Tab-separated table of N, CA and C and ligand atoms in Angstrom:
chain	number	residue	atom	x	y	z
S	1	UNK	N	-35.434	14.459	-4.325
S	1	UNK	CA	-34.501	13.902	-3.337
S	1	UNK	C	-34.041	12.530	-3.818
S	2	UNK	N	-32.958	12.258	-3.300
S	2	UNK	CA	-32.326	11.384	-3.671
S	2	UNK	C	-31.365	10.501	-2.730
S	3	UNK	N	-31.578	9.538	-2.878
S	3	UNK	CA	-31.075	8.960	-1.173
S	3	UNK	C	-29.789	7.956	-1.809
S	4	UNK	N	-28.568	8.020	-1.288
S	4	UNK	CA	-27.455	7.483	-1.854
S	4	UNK	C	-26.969	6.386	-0.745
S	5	UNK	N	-26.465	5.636	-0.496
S	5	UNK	CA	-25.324	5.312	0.117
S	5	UNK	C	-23.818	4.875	0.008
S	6	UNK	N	-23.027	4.486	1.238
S	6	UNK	CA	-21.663	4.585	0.878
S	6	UNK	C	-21.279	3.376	1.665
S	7	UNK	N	-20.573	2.242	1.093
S	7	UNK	CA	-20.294	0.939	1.485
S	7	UNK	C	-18.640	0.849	1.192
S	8	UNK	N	-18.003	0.054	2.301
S	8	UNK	CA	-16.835	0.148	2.486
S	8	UNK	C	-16.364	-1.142	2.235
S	9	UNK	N	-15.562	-2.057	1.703
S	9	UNK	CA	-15.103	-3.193	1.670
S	9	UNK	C	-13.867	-3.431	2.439
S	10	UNK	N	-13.776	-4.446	3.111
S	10	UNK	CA	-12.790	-5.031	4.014
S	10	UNK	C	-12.805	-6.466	3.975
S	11	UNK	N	-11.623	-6.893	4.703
S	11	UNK	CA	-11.437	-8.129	4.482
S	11	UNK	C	-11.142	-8.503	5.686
S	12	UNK	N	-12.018	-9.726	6.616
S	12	UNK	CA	-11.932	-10.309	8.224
S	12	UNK	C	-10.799	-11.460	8.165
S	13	UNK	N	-10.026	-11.327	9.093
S	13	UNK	CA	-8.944	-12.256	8.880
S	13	UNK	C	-9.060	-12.806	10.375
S	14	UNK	N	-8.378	-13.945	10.710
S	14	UNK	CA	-7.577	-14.354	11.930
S	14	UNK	C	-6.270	-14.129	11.777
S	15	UNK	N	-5.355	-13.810	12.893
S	15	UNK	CA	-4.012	-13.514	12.826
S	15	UNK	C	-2.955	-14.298	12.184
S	16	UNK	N	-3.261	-15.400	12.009
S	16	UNK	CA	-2.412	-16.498	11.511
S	16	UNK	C	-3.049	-17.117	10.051
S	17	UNK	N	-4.077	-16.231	9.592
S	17	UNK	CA	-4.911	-15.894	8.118
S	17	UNK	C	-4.163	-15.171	7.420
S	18	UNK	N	-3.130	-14.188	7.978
S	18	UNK	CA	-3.017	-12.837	7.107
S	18	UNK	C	-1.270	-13.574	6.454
S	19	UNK	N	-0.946	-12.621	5.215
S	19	UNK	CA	0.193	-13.311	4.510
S	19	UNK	C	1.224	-13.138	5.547
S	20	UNK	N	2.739	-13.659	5.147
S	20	UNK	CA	3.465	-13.417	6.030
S	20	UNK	C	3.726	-11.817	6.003
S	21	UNK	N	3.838	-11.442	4.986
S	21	UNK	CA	4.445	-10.243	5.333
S	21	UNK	C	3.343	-9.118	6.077
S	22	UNK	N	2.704	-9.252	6.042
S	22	UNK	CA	1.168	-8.966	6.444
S	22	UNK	C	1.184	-8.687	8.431
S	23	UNK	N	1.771	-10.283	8.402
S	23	UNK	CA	1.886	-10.631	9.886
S	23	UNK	C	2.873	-9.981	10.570
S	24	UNK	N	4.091	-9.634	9.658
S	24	UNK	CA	5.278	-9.017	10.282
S	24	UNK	C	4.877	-7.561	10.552
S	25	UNK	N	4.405	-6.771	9.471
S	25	UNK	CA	3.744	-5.449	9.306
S	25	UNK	C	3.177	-5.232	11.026
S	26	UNK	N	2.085	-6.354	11.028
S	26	UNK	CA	1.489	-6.068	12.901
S	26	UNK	C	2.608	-6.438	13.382
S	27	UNK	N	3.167	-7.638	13.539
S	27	UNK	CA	4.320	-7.711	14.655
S	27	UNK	C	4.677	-6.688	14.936
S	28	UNK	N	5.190	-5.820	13.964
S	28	UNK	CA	6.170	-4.354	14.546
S	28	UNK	C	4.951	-3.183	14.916
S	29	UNK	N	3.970	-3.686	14.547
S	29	UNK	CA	2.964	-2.460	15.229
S	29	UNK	C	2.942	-2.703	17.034
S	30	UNK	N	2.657	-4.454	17.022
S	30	UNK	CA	2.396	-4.891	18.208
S	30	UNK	C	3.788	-4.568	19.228
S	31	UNK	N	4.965	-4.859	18.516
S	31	UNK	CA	5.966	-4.416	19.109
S	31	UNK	C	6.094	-2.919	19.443
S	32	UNK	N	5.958	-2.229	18.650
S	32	UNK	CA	5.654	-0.717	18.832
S	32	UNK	C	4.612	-0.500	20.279
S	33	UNK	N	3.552	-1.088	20.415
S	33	UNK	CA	2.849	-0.511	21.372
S	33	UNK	C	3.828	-0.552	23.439
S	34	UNK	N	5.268	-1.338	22.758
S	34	UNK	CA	5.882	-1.629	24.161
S	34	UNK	C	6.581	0.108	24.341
S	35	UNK	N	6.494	1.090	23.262
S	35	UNK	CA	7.321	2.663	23.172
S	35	UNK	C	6.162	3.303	23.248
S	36	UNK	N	5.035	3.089	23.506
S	36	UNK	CA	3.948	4.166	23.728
S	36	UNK	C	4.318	4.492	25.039
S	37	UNK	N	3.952	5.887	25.377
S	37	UNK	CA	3.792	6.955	26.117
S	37	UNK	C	2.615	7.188	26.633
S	38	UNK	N	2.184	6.370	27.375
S	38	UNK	CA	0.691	6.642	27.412
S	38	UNK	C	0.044	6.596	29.304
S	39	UNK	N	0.892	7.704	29.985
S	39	UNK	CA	0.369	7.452	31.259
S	39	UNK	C	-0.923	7.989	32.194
S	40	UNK	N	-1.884	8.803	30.880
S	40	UNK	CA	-3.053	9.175	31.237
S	40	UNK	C	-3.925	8.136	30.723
S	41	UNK	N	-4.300	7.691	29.467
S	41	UNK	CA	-5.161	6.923	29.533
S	41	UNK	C	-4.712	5.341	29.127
S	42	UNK	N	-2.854	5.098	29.720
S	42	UNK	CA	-3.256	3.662	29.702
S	42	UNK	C	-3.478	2.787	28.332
S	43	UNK	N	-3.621	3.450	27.557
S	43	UNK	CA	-4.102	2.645	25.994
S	43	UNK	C	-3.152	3.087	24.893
S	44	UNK	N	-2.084	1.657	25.303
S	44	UNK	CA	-0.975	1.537	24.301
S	44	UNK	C	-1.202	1.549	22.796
S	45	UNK	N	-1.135	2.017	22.055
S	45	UNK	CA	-1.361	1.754	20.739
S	45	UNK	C	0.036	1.890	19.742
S	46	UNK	N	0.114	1.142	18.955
S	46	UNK	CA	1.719	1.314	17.647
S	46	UNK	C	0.879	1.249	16.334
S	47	UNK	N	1.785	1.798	15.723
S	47	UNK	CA	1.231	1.759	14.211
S	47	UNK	C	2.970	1.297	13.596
S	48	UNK	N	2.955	0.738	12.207
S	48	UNK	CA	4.190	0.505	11.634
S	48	UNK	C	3.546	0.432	9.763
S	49	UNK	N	4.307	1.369	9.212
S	49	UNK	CA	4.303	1.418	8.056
S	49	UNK	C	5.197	0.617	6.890
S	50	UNK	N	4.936	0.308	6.101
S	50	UNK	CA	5.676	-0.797	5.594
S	50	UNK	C	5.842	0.912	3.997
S	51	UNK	N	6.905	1.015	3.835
S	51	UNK	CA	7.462	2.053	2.887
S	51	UNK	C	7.820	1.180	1.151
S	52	UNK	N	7.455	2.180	0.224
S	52	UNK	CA	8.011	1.162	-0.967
S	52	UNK	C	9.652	0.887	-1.372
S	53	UNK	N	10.273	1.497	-0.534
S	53	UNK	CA	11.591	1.343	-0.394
S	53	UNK	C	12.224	0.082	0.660
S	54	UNK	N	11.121	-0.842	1.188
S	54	UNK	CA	11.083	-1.962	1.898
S	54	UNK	C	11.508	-1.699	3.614
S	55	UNK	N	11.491	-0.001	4.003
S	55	UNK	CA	11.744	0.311	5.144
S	55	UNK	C	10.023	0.040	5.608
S	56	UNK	N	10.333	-0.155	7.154
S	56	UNK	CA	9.015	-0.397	8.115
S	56	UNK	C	9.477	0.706	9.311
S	57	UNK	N	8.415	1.790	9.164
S	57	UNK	CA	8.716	2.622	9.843
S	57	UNK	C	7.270	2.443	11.407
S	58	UNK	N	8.066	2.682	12.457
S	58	UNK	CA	6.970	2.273	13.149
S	58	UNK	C	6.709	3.992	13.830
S	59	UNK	N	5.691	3.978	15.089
S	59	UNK	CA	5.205	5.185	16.052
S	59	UNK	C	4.050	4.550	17.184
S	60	UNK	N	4.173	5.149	18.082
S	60	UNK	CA	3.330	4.673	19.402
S	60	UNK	C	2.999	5.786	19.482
S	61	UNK	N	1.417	5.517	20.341
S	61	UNK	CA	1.368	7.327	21.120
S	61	UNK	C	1.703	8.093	22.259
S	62	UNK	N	2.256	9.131	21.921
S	62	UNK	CA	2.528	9.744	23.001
S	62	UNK	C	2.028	10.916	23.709
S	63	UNK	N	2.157	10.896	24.925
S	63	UNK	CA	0.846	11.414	25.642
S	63	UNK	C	1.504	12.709	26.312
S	64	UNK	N	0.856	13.509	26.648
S	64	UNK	CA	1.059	14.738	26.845
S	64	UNK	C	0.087	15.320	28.127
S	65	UNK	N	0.728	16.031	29.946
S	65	UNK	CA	-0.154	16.544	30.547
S	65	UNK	C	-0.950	17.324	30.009
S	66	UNK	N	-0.634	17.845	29.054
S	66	UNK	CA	-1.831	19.034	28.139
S	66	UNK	C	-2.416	18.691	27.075
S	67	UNK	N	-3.046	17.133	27.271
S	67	UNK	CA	-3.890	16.279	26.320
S	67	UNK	C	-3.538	16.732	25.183
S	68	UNK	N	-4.095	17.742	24.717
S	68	UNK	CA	-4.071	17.901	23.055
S	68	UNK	C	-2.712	18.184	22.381
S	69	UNK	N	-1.595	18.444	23.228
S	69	UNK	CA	-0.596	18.483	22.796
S	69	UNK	C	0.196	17.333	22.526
S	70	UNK	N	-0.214	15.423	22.467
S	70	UNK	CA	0.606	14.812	22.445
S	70	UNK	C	-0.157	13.763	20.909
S	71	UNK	N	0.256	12.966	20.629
S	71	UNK	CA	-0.161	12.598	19.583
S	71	UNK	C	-0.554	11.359	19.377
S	72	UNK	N	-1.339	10.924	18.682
S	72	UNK	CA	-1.718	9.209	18.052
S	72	UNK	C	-0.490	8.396	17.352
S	73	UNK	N	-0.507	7.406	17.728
S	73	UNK	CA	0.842	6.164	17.110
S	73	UNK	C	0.227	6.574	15.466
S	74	UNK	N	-0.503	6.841	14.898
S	74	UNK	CA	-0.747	6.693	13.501
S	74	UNK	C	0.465	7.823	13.066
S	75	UNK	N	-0.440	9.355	13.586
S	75	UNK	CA	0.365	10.137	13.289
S	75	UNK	C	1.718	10.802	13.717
S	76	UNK	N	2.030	9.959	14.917
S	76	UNK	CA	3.891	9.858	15.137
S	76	UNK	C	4.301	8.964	13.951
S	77	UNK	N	3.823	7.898	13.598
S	77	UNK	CA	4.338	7.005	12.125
S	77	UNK	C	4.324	7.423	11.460
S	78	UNK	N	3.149	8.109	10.818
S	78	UNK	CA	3.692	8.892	9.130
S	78	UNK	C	4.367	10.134	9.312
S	79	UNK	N	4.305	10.905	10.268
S	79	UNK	CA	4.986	11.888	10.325
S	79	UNK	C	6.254	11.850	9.995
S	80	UNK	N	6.590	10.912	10.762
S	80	UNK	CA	8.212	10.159	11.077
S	80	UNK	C	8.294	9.859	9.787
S	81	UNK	N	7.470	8.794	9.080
S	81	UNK	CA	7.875	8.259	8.050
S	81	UNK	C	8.167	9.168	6.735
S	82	UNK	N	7.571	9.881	6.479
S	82	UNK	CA	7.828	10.717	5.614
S	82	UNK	C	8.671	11.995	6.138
S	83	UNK	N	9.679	12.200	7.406
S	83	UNK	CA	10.022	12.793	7.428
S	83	UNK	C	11.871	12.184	7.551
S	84	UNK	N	11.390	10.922	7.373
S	84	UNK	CA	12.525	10.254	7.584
S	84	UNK	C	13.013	9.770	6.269
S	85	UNK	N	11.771	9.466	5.383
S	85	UNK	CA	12.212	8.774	3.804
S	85	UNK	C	10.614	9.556	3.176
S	86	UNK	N	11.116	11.369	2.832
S	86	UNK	CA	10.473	12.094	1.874
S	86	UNK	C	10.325	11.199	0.671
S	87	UNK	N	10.658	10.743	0.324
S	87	UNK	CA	10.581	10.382	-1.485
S	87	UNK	C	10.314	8.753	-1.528
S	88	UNK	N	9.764	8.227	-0.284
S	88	UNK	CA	9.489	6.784	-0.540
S	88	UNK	C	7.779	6.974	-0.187
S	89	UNK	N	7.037	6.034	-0.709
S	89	UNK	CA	5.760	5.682	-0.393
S	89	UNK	C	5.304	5.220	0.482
S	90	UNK	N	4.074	5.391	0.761
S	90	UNK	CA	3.667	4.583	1.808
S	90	UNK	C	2.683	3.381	1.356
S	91	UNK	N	2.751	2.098	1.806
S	91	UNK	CA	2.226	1.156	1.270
S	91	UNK	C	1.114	0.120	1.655
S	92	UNK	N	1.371	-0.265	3.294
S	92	UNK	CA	0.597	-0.553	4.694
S	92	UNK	C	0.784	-0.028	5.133
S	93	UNK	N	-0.401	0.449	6.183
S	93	UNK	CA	0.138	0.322	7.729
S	93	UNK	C	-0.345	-0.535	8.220
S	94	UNK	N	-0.144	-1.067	9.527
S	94	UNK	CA	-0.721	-1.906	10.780
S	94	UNK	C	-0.749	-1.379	11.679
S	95	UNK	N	-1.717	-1.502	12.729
S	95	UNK	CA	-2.092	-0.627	13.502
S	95	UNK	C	-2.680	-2.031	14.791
S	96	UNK	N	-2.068	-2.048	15.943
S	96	UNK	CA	-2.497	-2.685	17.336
S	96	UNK	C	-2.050	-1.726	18.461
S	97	UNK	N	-3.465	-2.466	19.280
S	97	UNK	CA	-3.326	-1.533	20.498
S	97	UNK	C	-3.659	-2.385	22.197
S	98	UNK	N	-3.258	-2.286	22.863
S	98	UNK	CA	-3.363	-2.364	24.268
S	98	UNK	C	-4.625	-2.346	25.594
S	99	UNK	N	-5.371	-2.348	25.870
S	99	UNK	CA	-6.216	-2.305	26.465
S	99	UNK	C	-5.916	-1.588	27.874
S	100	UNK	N	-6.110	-1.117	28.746
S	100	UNK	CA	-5.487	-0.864	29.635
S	100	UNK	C	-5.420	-1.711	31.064
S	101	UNK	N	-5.603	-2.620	30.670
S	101	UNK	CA	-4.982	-4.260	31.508
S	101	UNK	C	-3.874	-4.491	30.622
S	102	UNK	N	-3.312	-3.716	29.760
S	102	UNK	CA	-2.033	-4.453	28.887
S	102	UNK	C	-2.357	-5.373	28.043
S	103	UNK	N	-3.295	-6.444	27.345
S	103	UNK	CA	-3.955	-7.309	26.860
S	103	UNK	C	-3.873	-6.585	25.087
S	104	UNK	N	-3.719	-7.332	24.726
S	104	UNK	CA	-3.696	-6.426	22.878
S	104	UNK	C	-5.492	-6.466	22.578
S	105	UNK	N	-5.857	-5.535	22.371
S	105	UNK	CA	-7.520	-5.917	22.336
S	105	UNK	C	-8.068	-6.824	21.314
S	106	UNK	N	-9.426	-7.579	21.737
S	106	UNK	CA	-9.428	-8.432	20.936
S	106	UNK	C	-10.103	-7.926	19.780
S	107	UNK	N	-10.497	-7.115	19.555
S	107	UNK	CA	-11.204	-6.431	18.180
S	107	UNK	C	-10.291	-5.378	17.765
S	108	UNK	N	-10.911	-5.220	16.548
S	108	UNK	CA	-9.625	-3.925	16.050
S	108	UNK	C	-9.462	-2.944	16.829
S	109	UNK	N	-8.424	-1.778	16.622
S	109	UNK	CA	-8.847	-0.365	17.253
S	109	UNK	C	-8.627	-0.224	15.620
S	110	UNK	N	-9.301	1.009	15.289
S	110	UNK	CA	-9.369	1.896	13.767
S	110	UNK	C	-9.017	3.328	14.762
S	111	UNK	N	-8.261	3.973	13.721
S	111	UNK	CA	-7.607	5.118	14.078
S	111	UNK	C	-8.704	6.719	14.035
S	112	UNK	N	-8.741	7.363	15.000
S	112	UNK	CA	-9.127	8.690	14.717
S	112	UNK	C	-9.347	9.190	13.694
S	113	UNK	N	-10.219	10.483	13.695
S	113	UNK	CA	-10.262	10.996	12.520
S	113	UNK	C	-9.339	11.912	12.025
S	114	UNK	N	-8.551	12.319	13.134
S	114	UNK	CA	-7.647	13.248	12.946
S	114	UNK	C	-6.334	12.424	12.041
S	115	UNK	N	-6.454	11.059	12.438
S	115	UNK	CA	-5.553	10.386	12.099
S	115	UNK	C	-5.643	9.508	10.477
S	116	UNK	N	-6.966	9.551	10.218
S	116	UNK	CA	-7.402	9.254	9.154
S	116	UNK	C	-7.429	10.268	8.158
S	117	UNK	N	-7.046	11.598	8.803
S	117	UNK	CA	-7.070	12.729	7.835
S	117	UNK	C	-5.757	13.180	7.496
S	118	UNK	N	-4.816	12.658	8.219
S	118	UNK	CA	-2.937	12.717	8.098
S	118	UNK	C	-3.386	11.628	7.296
S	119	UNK	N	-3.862	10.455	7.471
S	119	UNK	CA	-3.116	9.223	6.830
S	119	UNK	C	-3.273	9.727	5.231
S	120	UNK	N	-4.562	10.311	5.041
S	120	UNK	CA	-5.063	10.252	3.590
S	120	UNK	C	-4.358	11.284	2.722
S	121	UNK	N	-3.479	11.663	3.407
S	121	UNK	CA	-2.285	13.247	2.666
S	121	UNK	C	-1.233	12.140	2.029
S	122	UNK	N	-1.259	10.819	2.884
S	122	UNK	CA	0.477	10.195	2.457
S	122	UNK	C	-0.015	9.611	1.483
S	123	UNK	N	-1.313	8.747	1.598
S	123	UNK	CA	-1.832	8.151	0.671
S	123	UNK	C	-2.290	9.393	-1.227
S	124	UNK	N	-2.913	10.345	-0.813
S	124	UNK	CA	-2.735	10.925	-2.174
S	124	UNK	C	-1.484	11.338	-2.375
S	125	UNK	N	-0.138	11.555	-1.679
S	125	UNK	CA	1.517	11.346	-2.348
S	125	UNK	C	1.328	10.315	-2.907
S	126	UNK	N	1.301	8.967	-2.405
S	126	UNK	CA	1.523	8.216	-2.869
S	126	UNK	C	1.575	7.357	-4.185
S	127	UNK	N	-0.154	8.283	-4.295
S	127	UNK	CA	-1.002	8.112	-5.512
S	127	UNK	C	-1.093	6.835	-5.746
S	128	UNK	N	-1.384	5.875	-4.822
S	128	UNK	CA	-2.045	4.522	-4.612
S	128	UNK	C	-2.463	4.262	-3.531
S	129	UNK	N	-3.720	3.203	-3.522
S	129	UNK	CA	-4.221	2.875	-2.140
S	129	UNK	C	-2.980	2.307	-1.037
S	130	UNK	N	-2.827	2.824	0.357
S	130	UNK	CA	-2.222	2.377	1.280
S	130	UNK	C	-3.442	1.425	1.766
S	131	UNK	N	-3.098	-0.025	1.870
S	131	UNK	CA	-3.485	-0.505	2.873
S	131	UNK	C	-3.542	-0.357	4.313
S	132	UNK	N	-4.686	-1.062	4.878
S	132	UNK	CA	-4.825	-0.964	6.382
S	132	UNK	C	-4.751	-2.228	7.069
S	133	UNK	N	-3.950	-2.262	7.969
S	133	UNK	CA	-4.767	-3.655	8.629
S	133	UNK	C	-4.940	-3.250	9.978
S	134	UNK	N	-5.907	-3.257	10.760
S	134	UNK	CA	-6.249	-3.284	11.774
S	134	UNK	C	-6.672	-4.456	12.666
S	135	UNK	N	-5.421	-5.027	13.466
S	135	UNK	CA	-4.952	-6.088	14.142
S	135	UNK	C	-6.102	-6.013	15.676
S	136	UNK	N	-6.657	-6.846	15.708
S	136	UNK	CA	-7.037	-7.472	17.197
S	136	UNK	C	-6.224	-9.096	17.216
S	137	UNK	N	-6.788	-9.266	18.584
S	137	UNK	CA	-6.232	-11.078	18.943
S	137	UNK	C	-7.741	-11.863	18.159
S	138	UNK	N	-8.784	-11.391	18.144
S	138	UNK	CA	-9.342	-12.444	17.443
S	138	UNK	C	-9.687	-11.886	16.117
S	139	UNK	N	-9.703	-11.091	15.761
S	139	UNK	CA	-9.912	-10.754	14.534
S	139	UNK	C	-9.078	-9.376	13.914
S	140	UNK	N	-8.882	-9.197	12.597
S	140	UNK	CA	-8.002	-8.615	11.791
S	140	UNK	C	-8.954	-7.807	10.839
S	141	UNK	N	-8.952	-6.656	10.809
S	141	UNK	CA	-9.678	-6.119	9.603
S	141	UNK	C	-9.058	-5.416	8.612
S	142	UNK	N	-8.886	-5.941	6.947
S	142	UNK	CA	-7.673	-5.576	6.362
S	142	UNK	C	-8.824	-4.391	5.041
S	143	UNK	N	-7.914	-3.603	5.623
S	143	UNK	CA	-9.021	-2.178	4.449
S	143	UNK	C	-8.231	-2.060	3.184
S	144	UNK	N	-9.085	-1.804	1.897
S	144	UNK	CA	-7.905	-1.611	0.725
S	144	UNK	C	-7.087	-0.040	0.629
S	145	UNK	N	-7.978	0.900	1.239
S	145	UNK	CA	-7.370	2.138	0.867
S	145	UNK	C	-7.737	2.811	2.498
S	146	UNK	N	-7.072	3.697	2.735
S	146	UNK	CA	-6.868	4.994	4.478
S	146	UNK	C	-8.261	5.884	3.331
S	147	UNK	N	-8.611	5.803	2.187
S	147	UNK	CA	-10.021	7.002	1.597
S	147	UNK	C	-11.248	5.674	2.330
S	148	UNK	N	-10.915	4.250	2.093
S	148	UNK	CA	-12.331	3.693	2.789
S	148	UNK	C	-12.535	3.848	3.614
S	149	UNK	N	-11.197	4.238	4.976
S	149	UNK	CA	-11.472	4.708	5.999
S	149	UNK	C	-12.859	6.082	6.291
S	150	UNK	N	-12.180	6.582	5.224
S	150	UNK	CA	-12.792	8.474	5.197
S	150	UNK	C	-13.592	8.666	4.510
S	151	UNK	N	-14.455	7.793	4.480
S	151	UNK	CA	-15.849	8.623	2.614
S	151	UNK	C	-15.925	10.159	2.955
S	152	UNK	N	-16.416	10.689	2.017
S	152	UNK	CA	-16.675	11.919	1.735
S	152	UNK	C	-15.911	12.761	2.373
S	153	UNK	N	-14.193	12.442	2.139
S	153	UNK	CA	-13.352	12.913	2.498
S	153	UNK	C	-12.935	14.406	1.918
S	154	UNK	N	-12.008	15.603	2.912
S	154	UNK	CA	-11.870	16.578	2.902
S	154	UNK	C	-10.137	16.311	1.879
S	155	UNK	N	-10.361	16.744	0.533
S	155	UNK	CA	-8.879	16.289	0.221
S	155	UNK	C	-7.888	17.588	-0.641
S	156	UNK	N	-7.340	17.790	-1.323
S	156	UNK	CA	-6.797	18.847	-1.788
S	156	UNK	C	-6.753	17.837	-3.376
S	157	UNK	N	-7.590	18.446	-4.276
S	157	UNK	CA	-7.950	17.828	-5.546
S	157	UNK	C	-7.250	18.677	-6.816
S	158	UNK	N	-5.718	19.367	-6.135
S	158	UNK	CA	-5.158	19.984	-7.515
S	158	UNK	C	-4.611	19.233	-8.747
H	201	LIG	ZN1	-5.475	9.307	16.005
């Protein structure tokens, strides 16, 4: 037997720590969470992708009476994004969310797994790490790759 482990690197920021363009990336996430759809559980969330073609594609979530039918701001964003600019990359995302007092929370939100498992399809197109940043009001957690999200990820290795 053999006992392994798996360590993730990130980087803790304050909001007014991160570069500018960094900051704009959340702005439009944070702005995004004002188009969420969210009248069951209340918890605004936006995501905004920053594309290598210098487009910033954003998505909120939208909610659905038949729960499983409506979707995460991650994956309304890449969906969109790559369905809007097939042949551009994806490069960041930013990702803020809402509390349901309306308040942007003060710790990160990190995205689903369902959403971590879309993200990591754009990221192997991409065939470079997409950054993450995951925006709170007091703290920022900036990931190098959507795979640190996912260790021992499910991937298509043709
Ligand atoms: Zn999700």
């Amino acid at each position: 037997m053999e006992e392994k482990s798996i360590n993730i690197k990130m980087k803790v920021y304050r909001y007014d720590e991160l570069s500018e363009q960094d900051r704009r990336l959340v702005d439009e996430a944070r702005q995004a969470t004002k188009r969420s759809y969210s009248p069951y559980s209340k918890f605004r969330v936006g995501a905004a992708i920053l594309m290598d073609n210098g487009e910033i594609v954003t998505g909120a979530n939208q909610e659905n009476a038949a729960y499983p039918s409506g979707t995460c701001a991650e994956r309304s964003a890449c969906f969109y994004a790559h369905a809007r600019y097939p042949e551009a990359k994806f490069r960041t995302i930013a990702i803020a969310a809402r509390d349901t007092s309306g308040h942007f929370t003060s710790v990160p939100t990190a995205p689903c797994g369902a959403c971590r498992q879309s993200l990591l399809e754009y990221e192997t197109l991409a065939g470079a790490p997409v950054r993450v940043i995951l925006y709170g009001e007091e703290t920022c957690y900036v990931l190098p790759s959507v795979a640190s999200l996912l260790p021992l990820c499910f991937a298509n290795f043709d």
